[in-house]
Amino acid sequence: MKNKIMRTVCVLLVAMLVVASLALSGCTKAKETLYILNWGDYIDPQLIKDFETEYGVKVQYDTMANNEEMLIKLESSTSIYDLCFPSDYIIEKLVQKDMLHELNKENIPNIANIDEQFLDLSFDPGNKYSVPYMWGTVGILYNTTMVDEPVDSWSILWDEKYSGQIYMYDSMRDTIGITLKYLGYSMNTRSEQEVAEARDALIQQKPLIKAYLGDTVKDAMIGGEGALAVVYSGDAVWCVDEEEGNPDLAYAVPNEGSNLWFDNAIIPKSSKNPELAEKFINFLNRPEVAKQNSEYIGYSTPNKAALALMDEYWTQNEIYNPPQEVIDRCEIFRDLGDFTSVFSDAWDAIIY
Amino acid sequence: MKRTFFSTPYIVWMIIFIVVPMLFIFYSAFIQDGHFTTEFVNQALETPLYISVLIRSIVVALIATALCLLIGYPVAYILSNMKKSTAAILSMFFILPMWMNFLLRTYAWQVILADNGVLNMLLTTLGFAKGSFMYTQGAVLLVTVYNFLPFMILPIYTILSKIDRSHIEAAHDLGANSANTFFKVVLPLSVPGVVSGITMVFIPAITTFAISRLIGGKKYPLYGDLIEDKIVASGNLGLGSVLSIILLVLVIISIVVMHKMEAEQGNEEGGTLW
């Protein structure tokens, strides 16, 4: 009896395997597939479906948690990705390593929709390899019921009045970067002395802060669990929203300046289908597509044709669409090269 | 013959998911650009900061294990002295949370301990002042103990309930009082359960990183956090691998030591979870 059951189970298992492998190989052969690697929650999923229907292709969409994870995935010899969205300073690194496909602009005519001030930037002169996808600033999100004074300087994060109510960002470049700005230095400094000063300032600040958080800082601030937090502008857009967030919250980019960041579409050299990837980049830069995508994510679009289609909620929102003077006082990250180890030693000393 | 046949899938599984990843770890720890290197090992052993994080992790894991034993042993003892049916129902309550993922349970504690969370709501309704519980060392320990306590209770309970009642009756007959019976008879017989309990709590406690990040807000980071940071945030696979190997060696040492202790006790009763 028992034997019979075992045999039936075995037969069933084999049958399932055969059916599954047939079904899988069936799919992959039928359609071209575009492999995308992106940050979590960083595209309107409807747009992927639209692209699939319009071009008769399949999109395999994977997510990553940070730039370094993406680098590891792209460097692997079995990398399958055709399209990826790393940050500015990572592109510099990828170019140095000769890992990027040079874009064929004829396939991306919609690049003309992008605001000129976001093209030809330091990390990719002439946009040979990348097209900006989203951009934003780093600033302070604060709860107006707990903070009365105007927030215009990073120094408020060192104010003992707010002891136990401050969240810092669990990210080496961002946290050390804003501290360098607070001290009046460049975020891209190559001076060990300046990094050491920033390190000491952050160690001195540690007793005042509530926690070093990643994405969870949004929920904590919306829940009224803190007075001040360092966040990306794109996240701040949702946090201050009346329906989705907490209307008591406000966002400010301090006068000392901050980080201006870009996430950009790139095609790895290992891509087997760069042309389809270029089509996707072009698709993303259609004004109505870029609008829909940006409104879904809440991060600012560099696409000026899309911005022109958007209503006041977005265009009048200074977090989403900051005034020119805010952009002017911000700095873009550069790849630090070997100097990264000085930053990471400082970060170890702060956290551990 | 039959036995080997049935173990084949398990062996294949082990090779693919345990042996091969381990080889990858050793490869990235000692090979850089195709050459053998001890650079990462030196870095891991010579940076005082990394050593102090390791020591802190050991201390935290030891405290958590001690707390689990302190709470877990009496609970297991009480359970083992109950009617079988009552004990079965009660031990269900300890197993039930384990059906839910460990991370989800940790997230649930965030909701309980938050400034405007369940615990503070309860305190204010009862007329007490609000406290700040999240992101403290105490909260990290509490959640660690909560998560690993069942691993302490269950093996001890299993052993205690297997102890032959006639031993205890014999001790009483020969004039030992309850305390004497416990310390001279029950406790020594339950050592195998205590040993597996300690091992099963200490190892996950020393390798954890999620709790110190989610509940401790990275203010009380452990060795696991350091490894994650080195690999995920700095992309330094080599150093991260060496740190992982150091932790692995430590875990192996603790398992061997615990087994030695158990063997010395001479466990005729047998039947640990290992």
XYZ file of C-alpha atoms in Angstrom:
626
model
C 0.000 0.000 0.000
C 2.651 2.453 1.098
C 4.752 1.557 -1.901
C 1.877 2.304 -4.224
C 1.408 5.753 -2.742
C 5.126 6.456 -3.064
C 5.059 5.429 -6.691
C 2.044 7.584 -7.471
C 3.702 10.551 -5.797
C 6.887 10.018 -7.803
C 5.007 9.786 -11.071
C 3.061 12.921 -10.238
C 6.245 14.812 -9.385
C 7.930 13.829 -12.623
C 4.828 14.789 -14.588
C 4.741 18.179 -12.892
C 8.406 18.780 -13.676
C 7.921 17.922 -17.333
C 4.880 20.180 -17.673
C 6.630 23.033 -15.873
C 9.765 22.856 -17.981
C 7.707 22.695 -21.176
C 5.667 25.695 -20.107
C 8.776 27.676 -19.195
C 10.707 26.943 -22.347
C 7.544 27.710 -24.291
C 7.373 31.237 -22.903
C 10.976 32.174 -23.410
C 11.037 31.092 -26.999
C 7.865 32.867 -28.003
C 8.843 36.448 -27.141
C 11.862 38.684 -26.872
C 12.604 39.444 -23.244
C 13.920 42.648 -21.719
C 15.687 42.177 -18.379
C 15.439 45.207 -16.092
C 17.114 45.746 -12.729
C 15.700 48.656 -10.747
C 15.213 49.958 -7.207
C 12.192 48.610 -5.364
C 8.921 50.479 -5.973
C 10.588 52.687 -8.572
C 8.366 52.374 -11.639
C 4.617 52.368 -12.285
C 4.008 48.645 -12.978
C 1.240 49.566 -15.404
C 3.884 51.106 -17.693
C 5.710 47.789 -17.941
C 2.480 46.134 -19.059
C 1.866 48.933 -21.572
C 5.351 48.480 -23.013
C 4.888 44.717 -23.256
C 1.624 45.080 -25.169
C 2.848 47.822 -27.456
C 6.098 46.135 -28.469
C 4.967 42.494 -28.156
C 7.817 41.666 -25.778
C 8.153 40.321 -22.270
C 9.759 42.307 -19.464
C 11.545 40.519 -16.641
C 11.700 43.044 -13.815
C 13.976 42.554 -10.804
C 14.682 44.911 -7.932
C 17.750 45.871 -5.937
C 18.167 47.533 -2.552
C 21.200 49.671 -3.268
C 23.875 50.678 -5.737
C 26.502 48.266 -4.468
C 24.187 45.291 -4.811
C 23.558 46.374 -8.389
C 27.297 46.649 -9.054
C 27.852 43.120 -7.793
C 25.016 41.830 -9.967
C 26.275 43.591 -13.095
C 29.868 42.497 -12.564
C 28.882 38.851 -12.301
C 29.756 36.925 -15.435
C 26.216 35.593 -15.608
C 24.607 39.034 -15.631
C 21.467 38.994 -17.770
C 20.377 42.596 -17.427
C 19.658 44.898 -20.334
C 18.691 47.976 -18.387
C 19.516 49.372 -14.979
C 19.030 52.590 -12.981
C 22.105 53.384 -10.852
C 22.934 56.701 -9.192
C 25.277 59.345 -10.553
C 28.606 58.469 -8.905
C 28.141 54.779 -9.762
C 27.934 55.657 -13.448
C 31.360 57.250 -13.205
C 32.662 54.012 -11.735
C 30.932 51.905 -14.416
C 32.391 54.069 -17.185
C 35.870 53.666 -15.682
C 35.418 49.917 -15.622
C 34.258 50.047 -19.242
C 31.035 48.275 -18.396
C 28.545 50.492 -20.214
C 27.053 50.332 -23.663
C 27.354 53.570 -25.617
C 23.816 54.726 -26.318
C 22.590 55.018 -29.864
C 20.733 58.329 -29.621
C 18.853 57.659 -32.848
C 16.838 55.117 -30.913
C 16.168 57.615 -28.138
C 14.790 60.755 -29.838
C 12.766 61.556 -26.704
C 15.967 62.577 -24.939
C 15.065 65.994 -26.391
C 12.278 66.184 -23.773
C 14.794 66.332 -20.953
C 15.580 69.638 -19.321
C 19.028 70.814 -20.512
C 20.211 71.565 -16.985
C 20.027 67.830 -16.283
C 22.025 66.805 -19.333
C 25.774 66.799 -19.855
C 26.514 66.497 -16.114
C 29.854 65.821 -14.498
C 29.338 62.065 -14.125
C 28.600 61.509 -17.817
C 29.637 64.390 -20.094
C 27.586 64.405 -23.270
C 25.295 61.672 -21.908
C 27.172 59.060 -23.873
C 26.063 56.273 -21.562
C 23.147 57.440 -19.470
C 19.797 59.181 -19.577
C 18.511 60.755 -16.326
C 15.485 58.928 -14.916
C 14.618 60.668 -11.648
C 16.318 63.345 -9.582
C 16.021 65.031 -6.243
C 17.680 66.541 -3.213
C 18.529 65.409 0.295
C 17.044 67.472 3.088
C 15.471 67.574 6.513
C 11.942 66.316 7.065
C 10.568 67.828 10.270
C 7.396 67.719 12.297
C 6.018 71.264 12.677
C 4.265 70.368 15.921
C 7.618 69.603 17.509
C 9.922 72.068 15.740
C 8.913 75.754 16.043
C 11.994 77.452 14.665
C 12.694 77.719 10.951
C 14.732 74.805 9.637
C 17.450 76.276 7.448
C 20.675 74.727 8.672
C 22.045 71.217 9.210
C 23.088 72.429 12.670
C 19.564 71.703 13.944
C 20.506 68.012 13.793
C 23.112 68.743 16.474
C 20.693 70.738 18.691
C 20.375 69.122 22.129
C 16.783 70.367 22.351
C 15.814 67.568 19.986
C 17.768 64.868 21.740
C 16.216 61.444 21.117
C 14.004 62.768 18.320
C 16.417 62.805 15.388
C 16.662 60.126 12.697
C 19.757 59.925 10.533
C 19.965 58.058 7.254
C 21.681 54.664 7.317
C 23.852 55.488 4.319
C 27.543 56.295 4.348
C 27.730 58.750 1.455
C 24.580 60.665 2.400
C 25.218 60.980 6.115
C 28.911 61.864 5.916
C 28.098 64.067 2.908
C 25.607 66.310 4.690
C 27.957 66.552 7.671
C 30.717 67.771 5.364
C 28.275 70.368 4.036
C 27.380 71.367 7.613
C 31.084 71.933 8.290
C 31.393 73.963 5.107
C 33.286 71.407 3.035
C 32.559 69.653 -0.245
C 30.704 66.322 -0.226
C 33.325 65.048 -2.630
C 36.277 66.045 -0.499
C 39.562 64.200 -0.811
C 40.919 65.594 2.435
C 41.380 63.081 5.226
C 41.353 65.936 7.719
C 37.881 67.057 6.615
C 36.463 63.523 6.679
C 37.916 63.086 10.177
C 36.159 66.276 11.315
C 32.877 65.014 9.883
C 33.414 61.683 11.624
C 33.994 63.353 14.985
C 30.931 65.541 14.520
C 28.782 62.474 13.853
C 30.218 60.562 16.800
C 29.510 63.561 19.001
C 25.944 63.653 17.605
C 25.257 59.974 18.262
C 23.807 60.363 21.782
C 21.228 62.792 20.389
C 19.852 60.611 17.656
C 17.041 58.122 17.932
C 18.195 55.734 15.207
C 19.955 55.244 11.895
C 17.168 54.115 9.589
C 16.718 53.246 5.948
C 13.367 53.362 4.193
C 11.475 52.800 7.445
C 12.141 56.418 8.427
C 9.127 57.403 6.297
C 6.699 55.390 8.432
C 8.318 56.590 11.642
C 7.982 60.264 10.655
C 4.416 59.850 9.345
C 3.518 58.161 12.631
C 4.778 61.194 14.559
C 7.626 59.210 16.097
C 10.309 61.858 15.697
C 10.972 65.555 15.177
C 13.696 65.592 12.522
C 14.916 63.184 9.860
C 17.278 63.218 6.916
C 15.376 62.017 3.822
C 15.386 62.112 0.033
C 13.040 64.672 -1.504
C 11.117 61.972 -3.372
C 10.202 60.277 -0.107
C 9.377 63.623 1.486
C 6.764 64.243 -1.237
C 4.706 61.329 0.115
C 5.427 62.043 3.756
C 3.940 65.570 3.640
C 0.969 64.536 1.503
C -2.354 65.163 3.277
C -3.897 61.827 2.415
C -0.982 59.429 2.212
C 1.288 61.066 4.751
C 1.144 63.461 7.662
C 0.303 67.138 6.953
C 2.253 68.224 10.063
C 5.464 67.360 8.259
C 7.560 69.779 6.217
C 10.766 69.502 4.206
C 13.702 71.879 3.881
C 17.012 71.884 2.067
C 19.449 73.676 4.425
C 21.290 76.825 3.337
C 24.714 75.191 3.589
C 23.718 73.175 0.542
C 23.047 69.525 0.064
C 23.234 66.659 -2.369
C 21.599 66.813 -5.779
C 21.215 63.273 -7.022
C 20.242 61.534 -10.208
C 19.199 57.996 -10.942
C 19.860 57.208 -14.581
C 18.970 54.624 -17.170
C 22.034 52.723 -18.408
C 22.609 49.655 -20.569
C 25.377 47.276 -19.461
C 27.833 46.185 -22.126
C 26.879 42.585 -21.402
C 23.304 43.250 -22.551
C 22.177 40.926 -25.311
C 19.460 43.250 -26.462
C 20.642 46.869 -26.201
C 18.298 48.010 -28.939
C 15.201 46.916 -27.044
C 16.595 48.577 -23.928
C 17.015 51.811 -25.891
C 13.405 51.513 -27.001
C 12.393 51.210 -23.374
C 14.401 54.299 -22.415
C 12.725 56.170 -25.248
C 9.319 54.900 -24.091
C 9.993 56.145 -20.537
C 10.751 59.600 -21.888
C 7.469 60.108 -23.707
C 5.934 63.093 -21.927
C 2.735 61.310 -20.837
C 4.635 58.185 -19.752
C 7.208 60.180 -17.766
C 4.367 62.129 -16.124
C 2.470 59.004 -15.136
C 5.622 57.365 -13.822
C 6.808 60.363 -11.834
C 3.369 60.922 -10.296
C 3.244 57.269 -9.300
C 6.662 57.231 -7.642
C 6.664 60.800 -6.328
C 10.244 61.450 -7.402
C 10.997 64.427 -9.665
C 11.226 63.857 -13.385
C 13.989 65.524 -15.406
C 11.572 65.457 -18.348
C 10.433 69.054 -18.947
C 7.773 68.031 -21.473
C 6.250 65.826 -18.764
C 6.459 68.597 -16.177
C 4.551 70.875 -18.556
C 1.661 68.384 -18.519
C 1.497 68.169 -14.726
C -0.960 70.100 -12.574
C -0.321 72.566 -9.754
C -0.147 69.929 -7.050
C 3.186 68.934 -8.546
C 4.533 72.091 -10.158
C 3.832 74.281 -7.111
C 5.261 71.687 -4.750
C 8.691 72.974 -3.741
C 9.809 69.528 -2.629
C 8.966 68.007 -5.994
C 9.922 71.001 -8.081
C 12.455 73.006 -6.044
C 13.279 76.620 -6.927
C 16.436 77.204 -8.937
C 18.380 78.618 -5.962
C 17.969 75.321 -4.093
C 19.357 73.383 -7.050
C 22.206 75.855 -7.343
C 23.418 75.320 -3.786
C 23.486 71.559 -4.139
C 26.339 69.356 -5.190
C 26.371 66.140 -7.233
C 28.260 63.130 -5.874
C 31.438 62.134 -7.668
C 32.958 58.703 -7.547
C 35.575 58.781 -4.768
C 37.758 56.070 -6.258
C 40.281 54.741 -3.750
C 39.352 57.489 -1.319
C 36.132 55.526 -0.605
C 38.065 53.523 1.985
C 38.663 56.708 4.016
C 34.901 57.298 4.034
C 34.098 53.718 4.969
C 36.670 53.687 7.804
C 35.054 56.850 9.143
C 31.613 55.258 8.803
C 32.762 52.141 10.695
C 34.026 54.357 13.502
C 30.669 56.164 13.654
C 28.390 53.137 13.608
C 30.398 50.455 15.392
C 20.749 0.476 -0.480
C 17.330 1.962 -0.002
C 18.668 4.396 2.556
C 21.254 5.847 0.213
C 18.631 6.158 -2.481
C 16.394 8.269 -0.301
C 19.246 10.459 0.897
C 20.336 11.406 -2.633
C 18.028 14.427 -2.986
C 19.218 15.650 0.393
C 22.858 15.283 -0.575
C 22.292 17.098 -3.859
C 20.448 19.812 -1.960
C 23.314 20.135 0.534
C 25.908 20.398 -2.213
C 24.043 23.064 -4.128
C 22.864 25.187 -1.229
C 25.463 24.623 1.463
C 28.767 23.421 0.021
C 28.866 25.555 -3.142
C 28.016 28.841 -1.362
C 30.656 28.033 1.255
C 33.223 27.555 -1.495
C 32.223 30.945 -2.880
C 32.776 32.516 0.532
C 36.218 30.938 0.879
C 37.074 31.936 -2.685
C 36.241 35.607 -2.200
C 37.943 35.602 1.196
C 41.324 34.405 -0.044
C 41.479 35.079 -3.770
C 41.796 38.568 -5.201
C 42.243 39.092 -8.934
C 43.269 35.458 -9.323
C 45.941 35.550 -6.603
C 45.990 34.205 -3.093
C 45.820 36.981 -0.544
C 45.734 37.328 3.229
C 45.015 41.047 3.039
C 41.381 40.655 4.119
C 42.304 38.308 6.954
C 44.873 40.769 8.268
C 42.390 43.606 7.955
C 39.701 41.660 9.802
C 42.008 40.618 12.633
C 44.027 43.800 12.966
C 41.257 46.372 13.037
C 40.515 46.895 16.753
C 37.032 48.114 15.883
C 36.046 44.804 14.296
C 37.336 42.884 17.306
C 35.360 45.057 19.712
C 32.183 44.518 17.649
C 32.811 40.768 17.844
C 33.242 40.915 21.598
C 30.083 42.988 21.943
C 28.175 40.421 19.855
C 29.413 37.566 22.024
C 28.419 39.408 25.198
C 24.948 40.262 23.865
C 24.418 36.663 22.687
C 25.556 35.313 26.063
C 23.208 37.620 27.957
C 20.326 36.675 25.660
C 21.097 32.973 26.127
C 21.319 33.354 29.905
C 17.971 35.188 29.990
C 16.386 32.508 27.806
C 17.671 29.815 30.162
C 16.517 31.724 33.224
C 13.005 32.103 31.823
C 12.875 28.937 29.764
C 13.911 26.360 32.358
C 11.182 27.141 34.914
C 8.585 27.259 32.136
C 9.697 23.877 30.798
C 9.762 22.486 34.332
C 6.238 23.659 35.088
C 5.014 22.319 31.746
C 6.565 18.915 32.368
C 4.800 18.620 35.714
C 1.388 19.322 34.214
C -1.178 16.890 32.892
C -0.029 15.774 29.421
C -3.066 17.276 27.676
C -2.736 20.666 29.404
C 0.978 20.751 28.677
C 0.340 19.948 25.011
C -2.095 22.847 24.693
C 0.214 25.242 26.522
C 3.288 24.288 24.515
C 1.226 25.003 21.391
C 1.243 28.637 22.481
C 5.033 28.618 22.346
C 5.149 26.922 18.966
C 2.349 28.895 17.371
C 4.318 32.175 16.913
C 7.028 30.151 15.179
C 4.619 29.492 12.339
C 4.976 33.130 11.474
C 8.173 34.419 9.951
C 10.762 35.709 12.389
C 11.045 39.066 10.584
C 7.300 39.615 10.747
C 7.350 38.975 14.482
C 10.159 41.489 14.812
C 8.188 44.051 12.817
C 5.257 43.403 15.142
C 7.456 44.444 18.068
C 8.127 47.747 16.301
C 4.402 48.425 16.480
C 4.263 47.410 20.126
C 7.308 49.380 21.306
C 6.920 52.556 19.206
C 6.475 55.944 20.913
C 2.826 55.986 19.873
C 2.625 52.217 19.969
C 0.544 49.608 21.743
C 2.615 49.483 24.930
C 2.578 53.251 25.425
C -1.160 53.364 24.708
C -1.656 50.782 27.419
C 0.567 52.698 29.840
C -1.224 56.016 29.289
C -4.674 54.430 29.709
C -3.492 52.960 32.994
C -2.320 56.399 34.054
C 1.426 55.886 33.735
C 3.851 58.166 31.943
C 4.885 57.336 28.395
C 8.216 55.670 27.944
C 10.623 55.530 25.035
C 11.295 51.874 24.273
C 12.269 51.603 20.631
C 15.928 51.791 19.630
C 17.302 50.891 23.054
C 19.641 48.115 24.098
C 16.892 46.752 26.320
C 14.463 46.510 23.409
C 17.041 44.621 21.344
C 17.542 42.107 24.150
C 13.815 41.762 24.761
C 13.060 40.943 21.123
C 16.056 38.606 20.861
C 14.923 36.692 23.930
C 11.326 36.654 22.680
C 12.359 35.270 19.298
C 14.643 32.533 20.573
C 12.892 31.511 23.801
C 10.941 28.611 22.208
C 14.265 27.058 21.139
C 15.217 26.942 24.805
C 11.904 25.751 26.218
C 11.177 22.938 23.779
C 14.354 20.822 24.123
C 14.345 21.199 27.921
C 10.660 20.310 28.074
C 11.197 17.250 25.877
C 13.964 15.961 28.133
C 12.152 16.760 31.374
C 8.980 15.003 30.311
C 10.980 11.893 29.420
C 12.547 11.588 32.875
C 11.382 8.420 34.540
C 9.071 9.392 37.433
C 10.389 6.484 39.487
C 13.753 8.280 39.848
C 12.011 11.165 41.542
C 9.868 8.877 43.675
C 12.967 6.959 44.673
C 14.682 10.197 45.726
C 11.681 11.116 47.870
C 11.530 7.648 49.377
C 15.151 7.891 50.337
C 14.432 11.096 52.199
C 15.435 13.859 49.801
C 13.298 16.993 50.028
C 11.980 18.730 46.894
C 15.000 20.995 46.510
C 17.399 18.122 46.909
C 15.474 15.995 44.447
C 15.557 18.793 41.915
C 19.248 19.592 42.204
C 20.496 16.025 42.636
C 18.160 14.192 40.243
C 16.111 16.345 37.842
C 18.696 18.952 36.970
C 21.533 16.536 36.094
C 19.171 14.410 34.032
C 18.003 17.463 32.079
C 21.490 18.634 31.081
C 21.242 17.327 27.485
C 18.123 19.451 26.971
C 19.805 22.495 28.496
C 22.839 22.001 26.258
C 20.805 21.815 23.051
C 18.718 24.757 24.239
C 21.807 26.879 24.831
C 23.283 25.917 21.466
C 20.061 26.627 19.635
C 19.712 30.061 21.217
C 23.344 31.144 21.253
C 24.032 30.455 17.570
C 21.144 32.427 16.072
C 21.662 35.140 18.705
C 25.300 35.700 17.789
C 24.645 35.695 14.053
C 21.546 37.894 14.046
C 21.537 41.263 12.352
C 17.894 42.005 11.631
C 16.899 42.643 15.243
C 19.673 45.111 15.991
C 18.772 47.021 12.851
C 14.970 46.971 13.111
C 14.662 47.318 16.877
C 18.011 48.894 17.735
C 18.029 51.419 14.869
C 21.646 50.415 14.237
C 22.741 52.130 17.436
C 23.788 48.811 18.956
C 25.103 47.008 15.871
C 26.370 43.426 16.018
C 28.855 41.404 14.004
C 26.114 40.358 11.596
C 25.423 44.020 10.829
C 29.111 44.567 10.155
C 29.195 41.665 7.684
C 26.068 42.914 5.942
C 27.481 46.448 5.776
C 30.796 45.275 4.319
C 29.144 43.177 1.610
C 25.973 45.068 0.760
C 26.823 48.678 1.518
C 30.547 48.805 0.717
C 30.606 46.018 -1.857
C 33.710 44.599 -0.139
C 33.077 40.882 -0.728
C 36.553 39.846 0.433
C 36.413 41.450 3.870
C 32.768 40.455 4.319
C 33.657 36.836 3.552
C 36.528 36.784 6.028
C 34.295 38.249 8.735
C 31.697 35.563 7.947
C 34.324 32.843 8.263
C 35.453 34.214 11.636
C 31.862 34.034 12.871
C 31.521 30.540 11.432
C 34.630 29.344 13.259
C 33.267 30.808 16.466
C 29.968 28.983 15.990
C 31.749 25.692 15.292
C 33.888 26.129 18.405
C 30.819 26.756 20.536
C 29.072 23.673 19.139
C 32.118 21.500 19.861
C 32.450 22.876 23.386
C 28.781 22.276 24.096
C 29.000 18.725 22.781
C 32.032 18.059 24.961
C 30.162 19.323 27.999
C 27.236 17.102 27.168
C 29.439 14.063 26.652
C 31.162 14.633 30.004
C 27.799 14.608 31.735
C 27.210 11.126 30.316
C 23.766 11.307 28.840
C 22.287 7.844 29.154
C 18.824 9.269 28.675
C 19.841 10.489 25.235
C 17.532 12.087 22.739
C 18.601 15.688 22.296
C 17.423 17.700 19.335
C 20.850 17.469 17.708
